[in-house]
PDB file of C-alpha atoms in Angstrom:
ATOM      1  CA  MET A   1      -0.095   0.080   0.053  1.00  0.00           C
ATOM      2  CA  GLY A   2       1.557   3.376  -1.082  1.00  0.00           C
ATOM      3  CA  GLN A   3       2.228   5.847   1.379  1.00  0.00           C
ATOM      4  CA  ILE A   4       0.259   9.113   1.318  1.00  0.00           C
ATOM      5  CA  ILE A   5       2.204  12.291   2.235  1.00  0.00           C
ATOM      6  CA  ALA A   6       0.622  15.801   2.400  1.00  0.00           C
ATOM      7  CA  VAL A   7       2.848  18.731   1.754  1.00  0.00           C
ATOM      8  CA  ALA A   8       1.233  21.493   3.610  1.00  0.00           C
ATOM      9  CA  ASN A   9       2.060  24.903   4.950  1.00  0.00           C
ATOM     10  CA  GLN A  10      -0.849  27.475   5.076  1.00  0.00           C
ATOM     11  CA  LYS A  11       1.952  30.203   4.676  1.00  0.00           C
ATOM     12  CA  GLY A  12       2.833  31.111   1.089  1.00  0.00           C
ATOM     13  CA  GLY A  13       6.038  31.361  -0.461  1.00  0.00           C
ATOM     14  CA  VAL A  14       7.817  28.786   1.636  1.00  0.00           C
ATOM     15  CA  GLY A  15       8.656  26.182  -1.113  1.00  0.00           C
ATOM     16  CA  LYS A  16       5.698  23.878  -0.864  1.00  0.00           C
ATOM     17  CA  THR A  17       5.264  23.286  -4.435  1.00  0.00           C
ATOM     18  CA  THR A  18       8.826  23.360  -5.394  1.00  0.00           C
ATOM     19  CA  THR A  19       8.928  20.573  -2.566  1.00  0.00           C
ATOM     20  CA  SER A  20       6.096  18.643  -3.767  1.00  0.00           C
ATOM     21  CA  ILE A  21       7.543  18.632  -7.793  1.00  0.00           C
ATOM     22  CA  ASN A  22      10.911  17.988  -7.087  1.00  0.00           C
ATOM     23  CA  LEU A  23      10.578  15.250  -4.190  1.00  0.00           C
ATOM     24  CA  ALA A  24       8.096  13.583  -6.260  1.00  0.00           C
ATOM     25  CA  ALA A  25      10.587  13.539  -9.378  1.00  0.00           C
ATOM     26  CA  SER A  26      13.687  12.207  -7.041  1.00  0.00           C
ATOM     27  CA  LEU A  27      11.375   9.521  -5.784  1.00  0.00           C
ATOM     28  CA  ALA A  28      10.182   8.557  -9.243  1.00  0.00           C
ATOM     29  CA  VAL A  29      14.093   8.494 -10.638  1.00  0.00           C
ATOM     30  CA  ALA A  30      14.778   5.955  -7.659  1.00  0.00           C
ATOM     31  CA  GLU A  31      12.151   3.818  -9.588  1.00  0.00           C
ATOM     32  CA  LYS A  32       9.311   4.378  -6.576  1.00  0.00           C
ATOM     33  CA  ARG A  33       5.906   4.463  -8.484  1.00  0.00           C
ATOM     34  CA  THR A  34       4.930   8.097  -7.567  1.00  0.00           C
ATOM     35  CA  LEU A  35       1.770   9.914  -8.264  1.00  0.00           C
ATOM     36  CA  LEU A  36       1.813  13.925  -7.427  1.00  0.00           C
ATOM     37  CA  VAL A  37      -1.709  15.186  -6.573  1.00  0.00           C
ATOM     38  CA  ASP A  38      -2.117  18.947  -7.194  1.00  0.00           C
ATOM     39  CA  LEU A  39      -4.782  20.251  -5.057  1.00  0.00           C
ATOM     40  CA  ASP A  40      -3.990  23.681  -5.439  1.00  0.00           C
ATOM     41  CA  PRO A  41      -6.345  25.844  -7.946  1.00  0.00           C
ATOM     42  CA  GLN A  42      -2.990  27.513  -9.159  1.00  0.00           C
ATOM     43  CA  SER A  43      -2.064  24.327 -10.934  1.00  0.00           C
ATOM     44  CA  ASN A  44       1.685  25.121 -10.317  1.00  0.00           C
ATOM     45  CA  ALA A  45       2.601  21.389  -9.270  1.00  0.00           C
ATOM     46  CA  SER A  46       0.978  20.399 -12.906  1.00  0.00           C
ATOM     47  CA  SER A  47       2.633  22.981 -14.996  1.00  0.00           C
ATOM     48  CA  GLY A  48       5.770  22.144 -13.038  1.00  0.00           C
ATOM     49  CA  VAL A  49       5.867  18.457 -14.414  1.00  0.00           C
ATOM     50  CA  GLY A  50       4.944  19.598 -17.804  1.00  0.00           C
ATOM     51  CA  VAL A  51       1.178  18.926 -17.377  1.00  0.00           C
ATOM     52  CA  LEU A  52      -0.717  22.108 -18.341  1.00  0.00           C
ATOM     53  CA  SER A  53      -4.358  22.114 -16.518  1.00  0.00           C
ATOM     54  CA  GLU A  54      -5.971  23.331 -19.966  1.00  0.00           C
ATOM     55  CA  GLN A  55      -4.582  20.427 -21.710  1.00  0.00           C
ATOM     56  CA  ALA A  56      -5.945  17.827 -18.949  1.00  0.00           C
ATOM     57  CA  LYS A  57      -8.867  15.661 -19.837  1.00  0.00           C
ATOM     58  CA  HIS A  58      -9.652  15.222 -16.386  1.00  0.00           C
ATOM     59  CA  THR A  59      -8.708  16.885 -13.077  1.00  0.00           C
ATOM     60  CA  THR A  60      -8.526  16.690  -9.327  1.00  0.00           C
ATOM     61  CA  TYR A  61     -11.790  18.534  -9.157  1.00  0.00           C
ATOM     62  CA  GLN A  62     -13.530  16.058 -11.071  1.00  0.00           C
ATOM     63  CA  ALA A  63     -12.161  13.309  -9.045  1.00  0.00           C
ATOM     64  CA  LEU A  64     -13.034  15.221  -5.840  1.00  0.00           C
ATOM     65  CA  LEU A  65     -16.681  15.563  -6.990  1.00  0.00           C
ATOM     66  CA  GLY A  66     -17.170  11.859  -7.875  1.00  0.00           C
ATOM     67  CA  GLU A  67     -17.587  12.828 -11.702  1.00  0.00           C
ATOM     68  CA  VAL A  68     -14.476  10.733 -12.900  1.00  0.00           C
ATOM     69  CA  THR A  69     -12.369   8.099 -11.246  1.00  0.00           C
ATOM     70  CA  VAL A  70      -8.870   9.011 -10.109  1.00  0.00           C
ATOM     71  CA  GLU A  71      -7.655   6.419 -12.517  1.00  0.00           C
ATOM     72  CA  ARG A  72      -8.726   8.412 -15.255  1.00  0.00           C
ATOM     73  CA  ALA A  73      -7.741  11.495 -14.197  1.00  0.00           C
ATOM     74  CA  ILE A  74      -4.187  10.159 -13.784  1.00  0.00           C
ATOM     75  CA  ALA A  75      -1.738  11.873 -16.547  1.00  0.00           C
ATOM     76  CA  PRO A  76       1.803  10.711 -17.324  1.00  0.00           C
ATOM     77  CA  THR A  77       4.934  12.904 -17.383  1.00  0.00           C
ATOM     78  CA  GLY A  78       8.475  13.032 -18.653  1.00  0.00           C
ATOM     79  CA  ILE A  79       9.726  10.605 -16.021  1.00  0.00           C
ATOM     80  CA  GLU A  80       8.717   7.051 -16.316  1.00  0.00           C
ATOM     81  CA  PHE A  81       7.523   6.467 -12.703  1.00  0.00           C
ATOM     82  CA  LEU A  82       5.991   9.720 -12.161  1.00  0.00           C
ATOM     83  CA  LYS A  83       2.354  10.590 -12.726  1.00  0.00           C
ATOM     84  CA  VAL A  84       0.132  13.581 -11.737  1.00  0.00           C
ATOM     85  CA  LEU A  85      -3.257  14.108 -10.878  1.00  0.00           C
ATOM     86  CA  PRO A  86      -3.666  17.621 -12.610  1.00  0.00           C
ATOM     87  CA  SER A  87      -5.510  20.799 -11.087  1.00  0.00           C
ATOM     88  CA  THR A  88      -7.655  23.276 -12.374  1.00  0.00           C
ATOM     89  CA  THR A  89      -8.742  26.767 -11.225  1.00  0.00           C
ATOM     90  CA  ASP A  90     -12.164  25.020 -11.015  1.00  0.00           C
ATOM     91  CA  LEU A  91     -11.041  23.842  -7.543  1.00  0.00           C
ATOM     92  CA  ILE A  92     -11.458  27.394  -6.177  1.00  0.00           C
ATOM     93  CA  GLY A  93     -15.396  26.485  -6.115  1.00  0.00           C
ATOM     94  CA  ALA A  94     -14.931  23.030  -4.763  1.00  0.00           C
ATOM     95  CA  GLU A  95     -14.956  24.162  -1.378  1.00  0.00           C
ATOM     96  CA  VAL A  96     -18.181  26.027  -1.794  1.00  0.00           C
ATOM     97  CA  GLU A  97     -19.643  22.896  -3.898  1.00  0.00           C
ATOM     98  CA  LEU A  98     -18.674  20.392  -1.262  1.00  0.00           C
ATOM     99  CA  ILE A  99     -19.758  22.594   1.796  1.00  0.00           C
ATOM    100  CA  GLY A 100     -23.180  20.854   2.093  1.00  0.00           C
ATOM    101  CA  GLU A 101     -21.968  17.377   1.071  1.00  0.00           C
ATOM    102  CA  VAL A 102     -22.123  14.292   3.964  1.00  0.00           C
ATOM    103  CA  GLY A 103     -18.307  13.133   4.623  1.00  0.00           C
ATOM    104  CA  ARG A 104     -16.964  16.269   2.598  1.00  0.00           C
ATOM    105  CA  GLU A 105     -13.682  16.177   4.568  1.00  0.00           C
ATOM    106  CA  LYS A 106     -13.108  12.435   3.090  1.00  0.00           C
ATOM    107  CA  LYS A 107     -13.689  13.092  -0.724  1.00  0.00           C
ATOM    108  CA  LEU A 108     -10.130  13.070  -1.239  1.00  0.00           C
ATOM    109  CA  LYS A 109      -9.436   9.941   0.781  1.00  0.00           C
ATOM    110  CA  ASN A 110     -12.126   8.010  -0.770  1.00  0.00           C
ATOM    111  CA  ALA A 111     -10.937   9.071  -4.347  1.00  0.00           C
ATOM    112  CA  LEU A 112      -7.259   8.101  -3.651  1.00  0.00           C
ATOM    113  CA  SER A 113      -8.307   4.614  -1.823  1.00  0.00           C
ATOM    114  CA  GLN A 114      -9.191   3.139  -5.610  1.00  0.00           C
ATOM    115  CA  ILE A 115      -5.541   3.694  -6.732  1.00  0.00           C
ATOM    116  CA  ARG A 116      -3.491   3.828  -3.472  1.00  0.00           C
ATOM    117  CA  ASP A 117      -2.039   0.208  -3.919  1.00  0.00           C
ATOM    118  CA  ALA A 118      -0.794   1.096  -7.630  1.00  0.00           C
ATOM    119  CA  PHE A 119       1.695   3.340  -5.925  1.00  0.00           C
ATOM    120  CA  ASP A 120       4.633   3.492  -3.692  1.00  0.00           C
ATOM    121  CA  TYR A 121       4.517   7.062  -2.882  1.00  0.00           C
ATOM    122  CA  ILE A 122       1.300   9.765  -3.219  1.00  0.00           C
ATOM    123  CA  LEU A 123       2.291  13.414  -2.552  1.00  0.00           C
ATOM    124  CA  ILE A 124      -0.455  15.891  -2.316  1.00  0.00           C
ATOM    125  CA  ASP A 125       0.562  19.479  -2.992  1.00  0.00           C
ATOM    126  CA  CYS A 126      -1.666  21.463  -0.646  1.00  0.00           C
ATOM    127  CA  PRO A 127      -3.100  24.935  -1.344  1.00  0.00           C
ATOM    128  CA  PRO A 128      -1.588  27.992   0.963  1.00  0.00           C
ATOM    129  CA  SER A 129      -4.789  27.773   3.351  1.00  0.00           C
ATOM    130  CA  LEU A 130      -6.329  25.792   6.076  1.00  0.00           C
ATOM    131  CA  GLY A 131      -9.421  25.300   4.155  1.00  0.00           C
ATOM    132  CA  LEU A 132     -11.335  22.369   3.196  1.00  0.00           C
ATOM    133  CA  LEU A 133      -8.994  21.192   0.357  1.00  0.00           C
ATOM    134  CA  THR A 134      -6.112  21.122   2.944  1.00  0.00           C
ATOM    135  CA  ILE A 135      -8.305  19.429   5.536  1.00  0.00           C
ATOM    136  CA  ASN A 136      -9.116  16.848   2.749  1.00  0.00           C
ATOM    137  CA  ALA A 137      -5.473  16.111   2.037  1.00  0.00           C
ATOM    138  CA  LEU A 138      -4.634  15.917   5.898  1.00  0.00           C
ATOM    139  CA  THR A 139      -7.524  13.450   6.095  1.00  0.00           C
ATOM    140  CA  ALA A 140      -6.144  11.296   3.405  1.00  0.00           C
ATOM    141  CA  ALA A 141      -2.660  11.392   4.293  1.00  0.00           C
ATOM    142  CA  ASP A 142      -0.591   9.155   6.540  1.00  0.00           C
ATOM    143  CA  SER A 143       1.807  11.982   7.356  1.00  0.00           C
ATOM    144  CA  VAL A 144       2.534  15.701   6.577  1.00  0.00           C
ATOM    145  CA  LEU A 145       5.762  17.124   5.111  1.00  0.00           C
ATOM    146  CA  VAL A 146       5.914  20.904   6.403  1.00  0.00           C
ATOM    147  CA  PRO A 147       8.491  22.911   4.415  1.00  0.00           C
ATOM    148  CA  LEU A 148       9.693  25.740   6.309  1.00  0.00           C
ATOM    149  CA  GLN A 149      11.553  28.620   4.913  1.00  0.00           C
ATOM    150  CA  CYS A 150      14.826  29.856   6.405  1.00  0.00           C
ATOM    151  CA  GLU A 151      13.643  33.475   7.053  1.00  0.00           C
ATOM    152  CA  TYR A 152      12.676  35.905   9.918  1.00  0.00           C
ATOM    153  CA  TYR A 153       8.867  34.910  10.136  1.00  0.00           C
ATOM    154  CA  ALA A 154       9.724  31.050   9.626  1.00  0.00           C
ATOM    155  CA  MET A 155       7.880  29.939  12.846  1.00  0.00           C
ATOM    156  CA  GLU A 156       4.795  32.160  12.042  1.00  0.00           C
ATOM    157  CA  GLY A 157       1.654  29.877  11.321  1.00  0.00           C
ATOM    158  CA  LEU A 158       3.465  26.875  12.407  1.00  0.00           C
ATOM    159  CA  SER A 159       1.602  26.760  15.760  1.00  0.00           C
ATOM    160  CA  GLN A 160      -1.624  27.254  13.715  1.00  0.00           C
ATOM    161  CA  LEU A 161      -0.694  24.167  11.481  1.00  0.00           C
ATOM    162  CA  THR A 162       0.077  21.888  14.296  1.00  0.00           C
ATOM    163  CA  ARG A 163      -2.905  22.661  15.779  1.00  0.00           C
ATOM    164  CA  THR A 164      -4.810  22.063  12.797  1.00  0.00           C
ATOM    165  CA  ILE A 165      -2.779  18.457  12.516  1.00  0.00           C
ATOM    166  CA  ALA A 166      -3.924  17.881  15.927  1.00  0.00           C
ATOM    167  CA  LEU A 167      -7.473  18.619  15.270  1.00  0.00           C
ATOM    168  CA  ILE A 168      -7.545  16.355  12.202  1.00  0.00           C
ATOM    169  CA  GLN A 169      -5.723  13.492  14.388  1.00  0.00           C
ATOM    170  CA  ARG A 170      -8.673  13.774  17.042  1.00  0.00           C
ATOM    171  CA  GLU A 171     -11.541  14.183  14.713  1.00  0.00           C
ATOM    172  CA  LEU A 172     -10.908  12.405  11.215  1.00  0.00           C
ATOM    173  CA  ASN A 173      -7.582  10.863  10.880  1.00  0.00           C
ATOM    174  CA  PRO A 174      -6.108   9.478  14.091  1.00  0.00           C
ATOM    175  CA  ALA A 175      -3.106   7.576  12.283  1.00  0.00           C
ATOM    176  CA  LEU A 176      -2.056  11.021  11.013  1.00  0.00           C
ATOM    177  CA  SER A 177       1.681  11.915  11.925  1.00  0.00           C
ATOM    178  CA  LEU A 178       4.267  14.564  11.375  1.00  0.00           C
ATOM    179  CA  ARG A 179       6.654  13.206   8.743  1.00  0.00           C
ATOM    180  CA  GLY A 180       9.286  15.997   9.141  1.00  0.00           C
ATOM    181  CA  ILE A 181      10.032  19.704   9.117  1.00  0.00           C
ATOM    182  CA  LEU A 182      12.055  20.427   5.814  1.00  0.00           C
ATOM    183  CA  LEU A 183      14.239  23.627   5.973  1.00  0.00           C
ATOM    184  CA  THR A 184      14.078  25.476   2.612  1.00  0.00           C
ATOM    185  CA  MET A 185      15.560  28.641   0.867  1.00  0.00           C
ATOM    186  CA  PHE A 186      18.685  28.421   2.935  1.00  0.00           C
ATOM    187  CA  ASP A 187      21.627  30.609   2.352  1.00  0.00           C
ATOM    188  CA  GLY A 188      24.789  29.454   3.641  1.00  0.00           C
ATOM    189  CA  ARG A 189      26.019  33.144   3.509  1.00  0.00           C
ATOM    190  CA  ASN A 190      23.343  34.401   5.552  1.00  0.00           C
ATOM    191  CA  ASN A 191      23.602  34.523   9.435  1.00  0.00           C
ATOM    192  CA  LEU A 192      19.902  34.685   9.768  1.00  0.00           C
ATOM    193  CA  SER A 193      19.470  31.305   7.701  1.00  0.00           C
ATOM    194  CA  HIS A 194      21.869  29.708  10.342  1.00  0.00           C
ATOM    195  CA  GLN A 195      20.195  31.174  13.299  1.00  0.00           C
ATOM    196  CA  VAL A 196      16.662  29.854  11.976  1.00  0.00           C
ATOM    197  CA  SER A 197      17.865  26.574  11.330  1.00  0.00           C
ATOM    198  CA  GLU A 198      19.361  26.444  14.901  1.00  0.00           C
ATOM    199  CA  GLU A 199      16.246  27.501  16.292  1.00  0.00           C
ATOM    200  CA  ILE A 200      14.011  25.145  14.355  1.00  0.00           C
ATOM    201  CA  ARG A 201      16.227  22.249  15.372  1.00  0.00           C
ATOM    202  CA  ARG A 202      16.255  22.949  19.017  1.00  0.00           C
ATOM    203  CA  HIS A 203      12.594  23.184  19.121  1.00  0.00           C
ATOM    204  CA  PHE A 204      11.484  20.265  16.900  1.00  0.00           C
ATOM    205  CA  ALA A 205      14.943  18.232  17.228  1.00  0.00           C
ATOM    206  CA  ASP A 206      14.388  14.856  15.203  1.00  0.00           C
ATOM    207  CA  ARG A 207      11.540  15.976  13.415  1.00  0.00           C
ATOM    208  CA  VAL A 208      13.652  18.037  11.204  1.00  0.00           C
ATOM    209  CA  PHE A 209      14.824  16.287   8.204  1.00  0.00           C
ATOM    210  CA  GLN A 210      18.618  16.517   7.671  1.00  0.00           C
ATOM    211  CA  THR A 211      18.594  17.360   4.454  1.00  0.00           C
ATOM    212  CA  VAL A 212      18.318  21.312   3.926  1.00  0.00           C
ATOM    213  CA  ILE A 213      16.984  22.627   0.662  1.00  0.00           C
ATOM    214  CA  PRO A 214      19.388  25.784  -0.343  1.00  0.00           C
ATOM    215  CA  ARG A 215      18.294  28.892  -2.365  1.00  0.00           C
ATOM    216  CA  ASN A 216      18.979  28.002  -6.051  1.00  0.00           C
ATOM    217  CA  VAL A 217      18.794  29.587  -9.204  1.00  0.00           C
ATOM    218  CA  ARG A 218      18.023  26.539 -11.043  1.00  0.00           C
ATOM    219  CA  LEU A 219      15.123  25.497  -8.618  1.00  0.00           C
ATOM    220  CA  SER A 220      13.666  28.960  -9.579  1.00  0.00           C
ATOM    221  CA  GLU A 221      14.074  28.533 -13.324  1.00  0.00           C
ATOM    222  CA  ALA A 222      13.001  24.867 -13.793  1.00  0.00           C
ATOM    223  CA  PRO A 223       9.035  25.670 -13.362  1.00  0.00           C
ATOM    224  CA  SER A 224       9.104  27.843 -16.227  1.00  0.00           C
ATOM    225  CA  HIS A 225      10.368  25.146 -18.508  1.00  0.00           C
ATOM    226  CA  GLY A 226       7.748  22.649 -17.140  1.00  0.00           C
ATOM    227  CA  LEU A 227      10.410  20.431 -15.662  1.00  0.00           C
ATOM    228  CA  PRO A 228      11.592  19.030 -12.269  1.00  0.00           C
ATOM    229  CA  VAL A 229      15.060  20.659 -11.546  1.00  0.00           C
ATOM    230  CA  LEU A 230      16.932  17.231 -12.106  1.00  0.00           C
ATOM    231  CA  GLN A 231      15.453  17.239 -15.492  1.00  0.00           C
ATOM    232  CA  TYR A 232      16.480  20.992 -16.030  1.00  0.00           C
ATOM    233  CA  ASP A 233      19.788  20.876 -14.290  1.00  0.00           C
ATOM    234  CA  ILE A 234      20.800  17.517 -12.578  1.00  0.00           C
ATOM    235  CA  SER A 235      24.016  18.910 -11.567  1.00  0.00           C
ATOM    236  CA  SER A 236      22.608  21.978  -9.503  1.00  0.00           C
ATOM    237  CA  LYS A 237      22.504  22.214  -5.732  1.00  0.00           C
ATOM    238  CA  GLY A 238      18.775  22.294  -5.815  1.00  0.00           C
ATOM    239  CA  ALA A 239      18.603  18.836  -7.629  1.00  0.00           C
ATOM    240  CA  GLU A 240      21.339  17.227  -5.247  1.00  0.00           C
ATOM    241  CA  ALA A 241      19.201  18.359  -2.223  1.00  0.00           C
ATOM    242  CA  TYR A 242      15.908  16.794  -3.593  1.00  0.00           C
ATOM    243  CA  LEU A 243      17.684  13.773  -4.536  1.00  0.00           C
ATOM    244  CA  ALA A 244      19.243  13.510  -0.715  1.00  0.00           C
ATOM    245  CA  LEU A 245      15.651  14.256   0.625  1.00  0.00           C
ATOM    246  CA  ALA A 246      14.106  11.388  -1.403  1.00  0.00           C
ATOM    247  CA  ARG A 247      16.925   9.036  -0.158  1.00  0.00           C
ATOM    248  CA  GLU A 248      16.561  10.249   3.667  1.00  0.00           C
ATOM    249  CA  ILE A 249      12.547   9.399   3.043  1.00  0.00           C
ATOM    250  CA  ILE A 250      13.385   6.093   1.450  1.00  0.00           C
ATOM    251  CA  ASP A 251      16.324   4.849   3.800  1.00  0.00           C
ATOM    252  CA  THR A 252      14.993   6.048   7.067  1.00  0.00           C
ATOM    253  CA  GLY A 253      11.205   6.427   6.609  1.00  0.00           C
ATOM    254  CA  HIS A 254      11.766   9.575   8.271  1.00  0.00           C
TER     255      HIS A 254
END
């Protein structure tokens, strides 16, 4: 049975979608059958692996509403072991459309249960909010990976996210766990990056991944080409970091 990991942080600009794309690609090149679920109406995870929402026959939105099966909505990518469940701006309306539905928090869980056995890893790229879409992701997931930028307001919002995780554990998904906190946008020349890293590790200890994602131009450029960074420039520091993160997840089950 595949592991389902929600990549979540309600704070925007922390490297959440970058992490979803590049961790999924790195797991796939390790020949792990991987599905990237784009649950963000902005569709950046989809386009980041070369699948444009306007070209997708079926989307996450239709799968959530039960209009199509997840299997029919899954699209191939340029990496053999990586597939994507593409998003669309229609997801903006999904929260409103689902509000009166019975079991609305479990729509994604029910949808993914159809194909879970076909994958080793299912990564869910959550929107930058703690609304119904993110609640669906946390209800469907086995664990949560939290990208956290090495900047001044790094801790801002983290307590709110941990409270939400605790609420989901209590009410909807008792098996949900914190997979780990991933430090992103680390600049080794910047004292603040080192200070934030030390503070996070002091507070969260072994719940922080050993791998740290650096600030890297190639990581920023790759999405505009519709490619994960390891396809865009495998020798870059960004590609090396995400390959190391994939190894850490595979080897340690962190």
